[in-house]
CSV table of C-alpha atoms in Angstrom, one decimal:
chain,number,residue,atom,x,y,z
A,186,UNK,CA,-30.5,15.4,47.1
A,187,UNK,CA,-29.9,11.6,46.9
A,188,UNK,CA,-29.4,12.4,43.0
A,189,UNK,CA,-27.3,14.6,43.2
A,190,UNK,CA,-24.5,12.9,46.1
A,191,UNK,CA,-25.3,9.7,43.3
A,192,UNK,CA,-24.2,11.7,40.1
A,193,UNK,CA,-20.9,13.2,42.4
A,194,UNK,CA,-19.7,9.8,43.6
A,195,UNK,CA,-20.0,8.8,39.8
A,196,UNK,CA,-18.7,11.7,38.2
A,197,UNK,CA,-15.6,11.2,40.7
A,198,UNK,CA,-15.4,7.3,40.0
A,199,UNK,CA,-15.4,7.6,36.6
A,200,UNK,CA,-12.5,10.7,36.5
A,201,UNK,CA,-10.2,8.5,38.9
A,202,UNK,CA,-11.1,6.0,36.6
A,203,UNK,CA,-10.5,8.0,33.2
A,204,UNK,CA,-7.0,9.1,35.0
A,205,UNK,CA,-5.9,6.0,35.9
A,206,UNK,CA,-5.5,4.6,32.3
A,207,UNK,CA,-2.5,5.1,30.0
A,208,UNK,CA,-3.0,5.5,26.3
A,209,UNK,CA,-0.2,4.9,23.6
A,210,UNK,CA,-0.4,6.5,20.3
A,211,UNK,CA,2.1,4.7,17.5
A,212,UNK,CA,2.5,6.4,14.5
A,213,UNK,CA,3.8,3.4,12.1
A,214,UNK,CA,4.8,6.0,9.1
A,215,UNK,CA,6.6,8.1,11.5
A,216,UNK,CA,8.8,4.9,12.9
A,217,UNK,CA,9.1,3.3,9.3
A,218,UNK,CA,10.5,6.6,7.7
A,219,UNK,CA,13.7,6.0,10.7
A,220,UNK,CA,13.8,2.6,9.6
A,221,UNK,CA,16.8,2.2,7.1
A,222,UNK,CA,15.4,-1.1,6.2
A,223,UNK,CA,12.1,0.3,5.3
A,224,UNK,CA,13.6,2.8,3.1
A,225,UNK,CA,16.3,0.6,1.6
A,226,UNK,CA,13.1,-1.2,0.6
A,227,UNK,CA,11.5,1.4,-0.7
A,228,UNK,CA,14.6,2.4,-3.2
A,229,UNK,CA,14.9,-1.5,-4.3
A,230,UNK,CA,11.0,-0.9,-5.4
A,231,UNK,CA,11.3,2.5,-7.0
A,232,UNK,CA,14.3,0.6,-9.2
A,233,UNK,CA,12.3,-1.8,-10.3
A,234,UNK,CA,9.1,-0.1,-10.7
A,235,UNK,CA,11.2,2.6,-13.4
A,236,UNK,CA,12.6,-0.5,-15.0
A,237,UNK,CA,9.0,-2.3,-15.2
A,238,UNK,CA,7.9,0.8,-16.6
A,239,UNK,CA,10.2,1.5,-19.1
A,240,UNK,CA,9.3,-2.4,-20.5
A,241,UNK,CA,5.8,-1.3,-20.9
A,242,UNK,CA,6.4,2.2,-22.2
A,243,UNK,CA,8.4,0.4,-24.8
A,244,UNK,CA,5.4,-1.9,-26.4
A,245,UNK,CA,3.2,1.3,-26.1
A,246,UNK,CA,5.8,3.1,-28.6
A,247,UNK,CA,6.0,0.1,-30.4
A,248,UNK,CA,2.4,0.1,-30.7
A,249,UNK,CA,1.9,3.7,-31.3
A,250,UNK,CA,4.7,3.5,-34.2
A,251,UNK,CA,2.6,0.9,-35.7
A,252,UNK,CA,-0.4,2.7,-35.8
A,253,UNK,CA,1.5,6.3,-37.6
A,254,UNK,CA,2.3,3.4,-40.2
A,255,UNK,CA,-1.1,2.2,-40.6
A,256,UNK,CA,-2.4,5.7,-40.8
A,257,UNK,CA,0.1,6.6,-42.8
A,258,UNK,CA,-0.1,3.8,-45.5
A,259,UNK,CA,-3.8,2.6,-45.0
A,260,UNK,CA,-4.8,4.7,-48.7
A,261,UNK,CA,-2.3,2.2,-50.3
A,262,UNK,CA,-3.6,-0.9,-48.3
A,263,UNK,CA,-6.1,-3.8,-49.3
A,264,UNK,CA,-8.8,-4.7,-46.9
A,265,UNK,CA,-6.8,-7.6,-46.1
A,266,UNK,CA,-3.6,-5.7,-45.2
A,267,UNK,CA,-5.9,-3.4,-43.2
A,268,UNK,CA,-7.2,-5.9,-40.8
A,269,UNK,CA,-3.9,-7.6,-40.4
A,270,UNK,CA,-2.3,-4.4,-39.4
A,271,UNK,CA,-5.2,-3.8,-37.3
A,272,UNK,CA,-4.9,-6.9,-35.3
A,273,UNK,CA,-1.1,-6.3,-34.9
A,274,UNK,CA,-1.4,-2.8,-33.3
A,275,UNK,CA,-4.5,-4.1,-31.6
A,276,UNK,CA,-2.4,-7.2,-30.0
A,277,UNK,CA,1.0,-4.8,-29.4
A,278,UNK,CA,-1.7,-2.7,-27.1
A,279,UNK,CA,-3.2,-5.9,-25.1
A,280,UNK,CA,0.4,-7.2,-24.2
A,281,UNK,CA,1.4,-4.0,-23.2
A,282,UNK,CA,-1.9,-3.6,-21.1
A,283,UNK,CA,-1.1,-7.8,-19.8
A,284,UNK,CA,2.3,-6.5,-19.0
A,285,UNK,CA,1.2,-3.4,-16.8
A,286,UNK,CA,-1.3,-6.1,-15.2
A,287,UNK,CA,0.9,-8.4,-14.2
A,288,UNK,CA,3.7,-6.1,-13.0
A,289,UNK,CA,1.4,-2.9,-11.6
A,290,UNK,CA,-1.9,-5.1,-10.9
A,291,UNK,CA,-3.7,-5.6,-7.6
A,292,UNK,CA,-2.0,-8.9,-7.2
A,293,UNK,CA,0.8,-8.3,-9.6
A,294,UNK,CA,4.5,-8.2,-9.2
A,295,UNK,CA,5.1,-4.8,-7.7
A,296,UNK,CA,2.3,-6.1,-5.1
A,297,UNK,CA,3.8,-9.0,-4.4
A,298,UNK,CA,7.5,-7.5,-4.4
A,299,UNK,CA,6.4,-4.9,-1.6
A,300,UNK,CA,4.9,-7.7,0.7
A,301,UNK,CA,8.2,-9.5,0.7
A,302,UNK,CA,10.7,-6.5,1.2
A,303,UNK,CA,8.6,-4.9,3.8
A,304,UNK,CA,6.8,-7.5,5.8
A,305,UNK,CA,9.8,-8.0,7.9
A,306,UNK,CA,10.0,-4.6,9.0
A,307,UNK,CA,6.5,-3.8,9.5
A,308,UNK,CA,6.5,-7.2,12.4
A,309,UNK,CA,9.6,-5.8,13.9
A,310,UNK,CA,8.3,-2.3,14.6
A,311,UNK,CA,5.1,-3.9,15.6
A,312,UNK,CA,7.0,-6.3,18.0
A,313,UNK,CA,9.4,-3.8,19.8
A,314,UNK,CA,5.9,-1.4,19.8
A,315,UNK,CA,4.5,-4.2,21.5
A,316,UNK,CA,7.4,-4.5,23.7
A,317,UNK,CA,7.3,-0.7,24.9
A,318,UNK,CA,3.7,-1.5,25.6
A,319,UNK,CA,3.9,-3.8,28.0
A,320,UNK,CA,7.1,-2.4,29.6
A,321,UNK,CA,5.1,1.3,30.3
A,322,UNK,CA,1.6,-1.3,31.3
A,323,UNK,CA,0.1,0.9,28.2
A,324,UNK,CA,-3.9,0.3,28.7
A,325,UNK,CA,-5.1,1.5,25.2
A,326,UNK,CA,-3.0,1.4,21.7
A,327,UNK,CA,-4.2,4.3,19.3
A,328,UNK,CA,-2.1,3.6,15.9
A,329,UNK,CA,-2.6,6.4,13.9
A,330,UNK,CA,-1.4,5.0,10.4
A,331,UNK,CA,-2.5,1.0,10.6
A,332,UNK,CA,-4.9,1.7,7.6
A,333,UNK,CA,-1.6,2.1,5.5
A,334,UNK,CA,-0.4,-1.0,7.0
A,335,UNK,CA,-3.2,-2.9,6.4
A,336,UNK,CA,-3.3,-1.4,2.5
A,337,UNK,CA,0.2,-2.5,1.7
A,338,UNK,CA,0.2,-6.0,3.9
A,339,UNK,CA,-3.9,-6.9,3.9
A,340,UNK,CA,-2.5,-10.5,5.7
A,341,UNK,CA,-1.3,-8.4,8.8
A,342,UNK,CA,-3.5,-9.0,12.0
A,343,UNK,CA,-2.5,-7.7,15.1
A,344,UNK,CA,-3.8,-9.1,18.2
A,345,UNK,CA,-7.0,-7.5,19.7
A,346,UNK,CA,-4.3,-6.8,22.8
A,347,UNK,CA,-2.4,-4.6,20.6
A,348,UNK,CA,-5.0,-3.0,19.0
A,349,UNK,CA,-8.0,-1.0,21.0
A,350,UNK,CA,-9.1,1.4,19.0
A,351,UNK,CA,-7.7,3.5,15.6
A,352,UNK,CA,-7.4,6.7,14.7
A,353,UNK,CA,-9.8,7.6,11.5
């Protein structure tokens, strides 16, 4: 009997507890798509990503025209000749592959272009988030897109305040 009055008065602690707490969920992508600045950014990017692209596409045609013209004339070639045009198709393909690095790359260009145009807006949304927060006393923040955050600006920390728990 004692058991069983204990589990009650827990099981009623715990829901008056459970009610009493106010959860937030912030969908960044969501508030980001309403953002004009965010998708200003985003058309600067697409710009010059087409324009980077059309710079590497070009030394892959340059390269590729090279190499119909080594095919093409390799019967009439000397070994010399041979390895010379070798080397030039083989260096046309490595600066096309150093320019796709250093533009498209993990810490290329495109990266680093992204970080700049978009950092700003990501802190702003977080700030006036943070600001409805505390305004409704929110107890627990679920953000349901941070991992996309965190993939496009990997320097973004958010105070443990901000952040309780995450969405998978």
């Amino acid at each position: 009997m004692k058991r069983l009055f204990l589990f009650l008065a827990v099981a009623m602690v715990s829901v008056v507890a459970a009610n009493a707490q106010k959860f937030a969920l912030v969908d960044m992508e969501y508030i980001l798509k309403n953002v004009p600045a965010y998708e200003r950014a985003n058309e600067q990017l697409n710009q010059i990503s087409k324009k980077w692209e059309g710079e590497v596409e070009a030394l892959l045609t340059e390269a590729e025209n090279l190499f119909k013209k080594y095919q093409s004339e390799s019967v009439f070639l000397s070994d010399a000749q041979k390895t010379k045009s070798e080397e030039a198709i083989m260096n046309k393909e490595k600066e096309a592959s150093d320019l796709k690095k250093k533009y498209f790359g993990s810490e290329g260009e495109l990266f680093k272009k992204r970080q700049s145009l978009t950092v700003t807006v990501y802190y702003d949304g977080i700030e006036k988030g943070k600001l409805t927060i505390t305004e409704n006393d929110v107890d627990h923040v679920l953000l349901k897109t941070i991992h996309a955050a965190r993939r496009l600006l990997p320097s973004l920390t958010l105070p443990p305040a901000f952040i309780s728990s995450r969405l998978p």
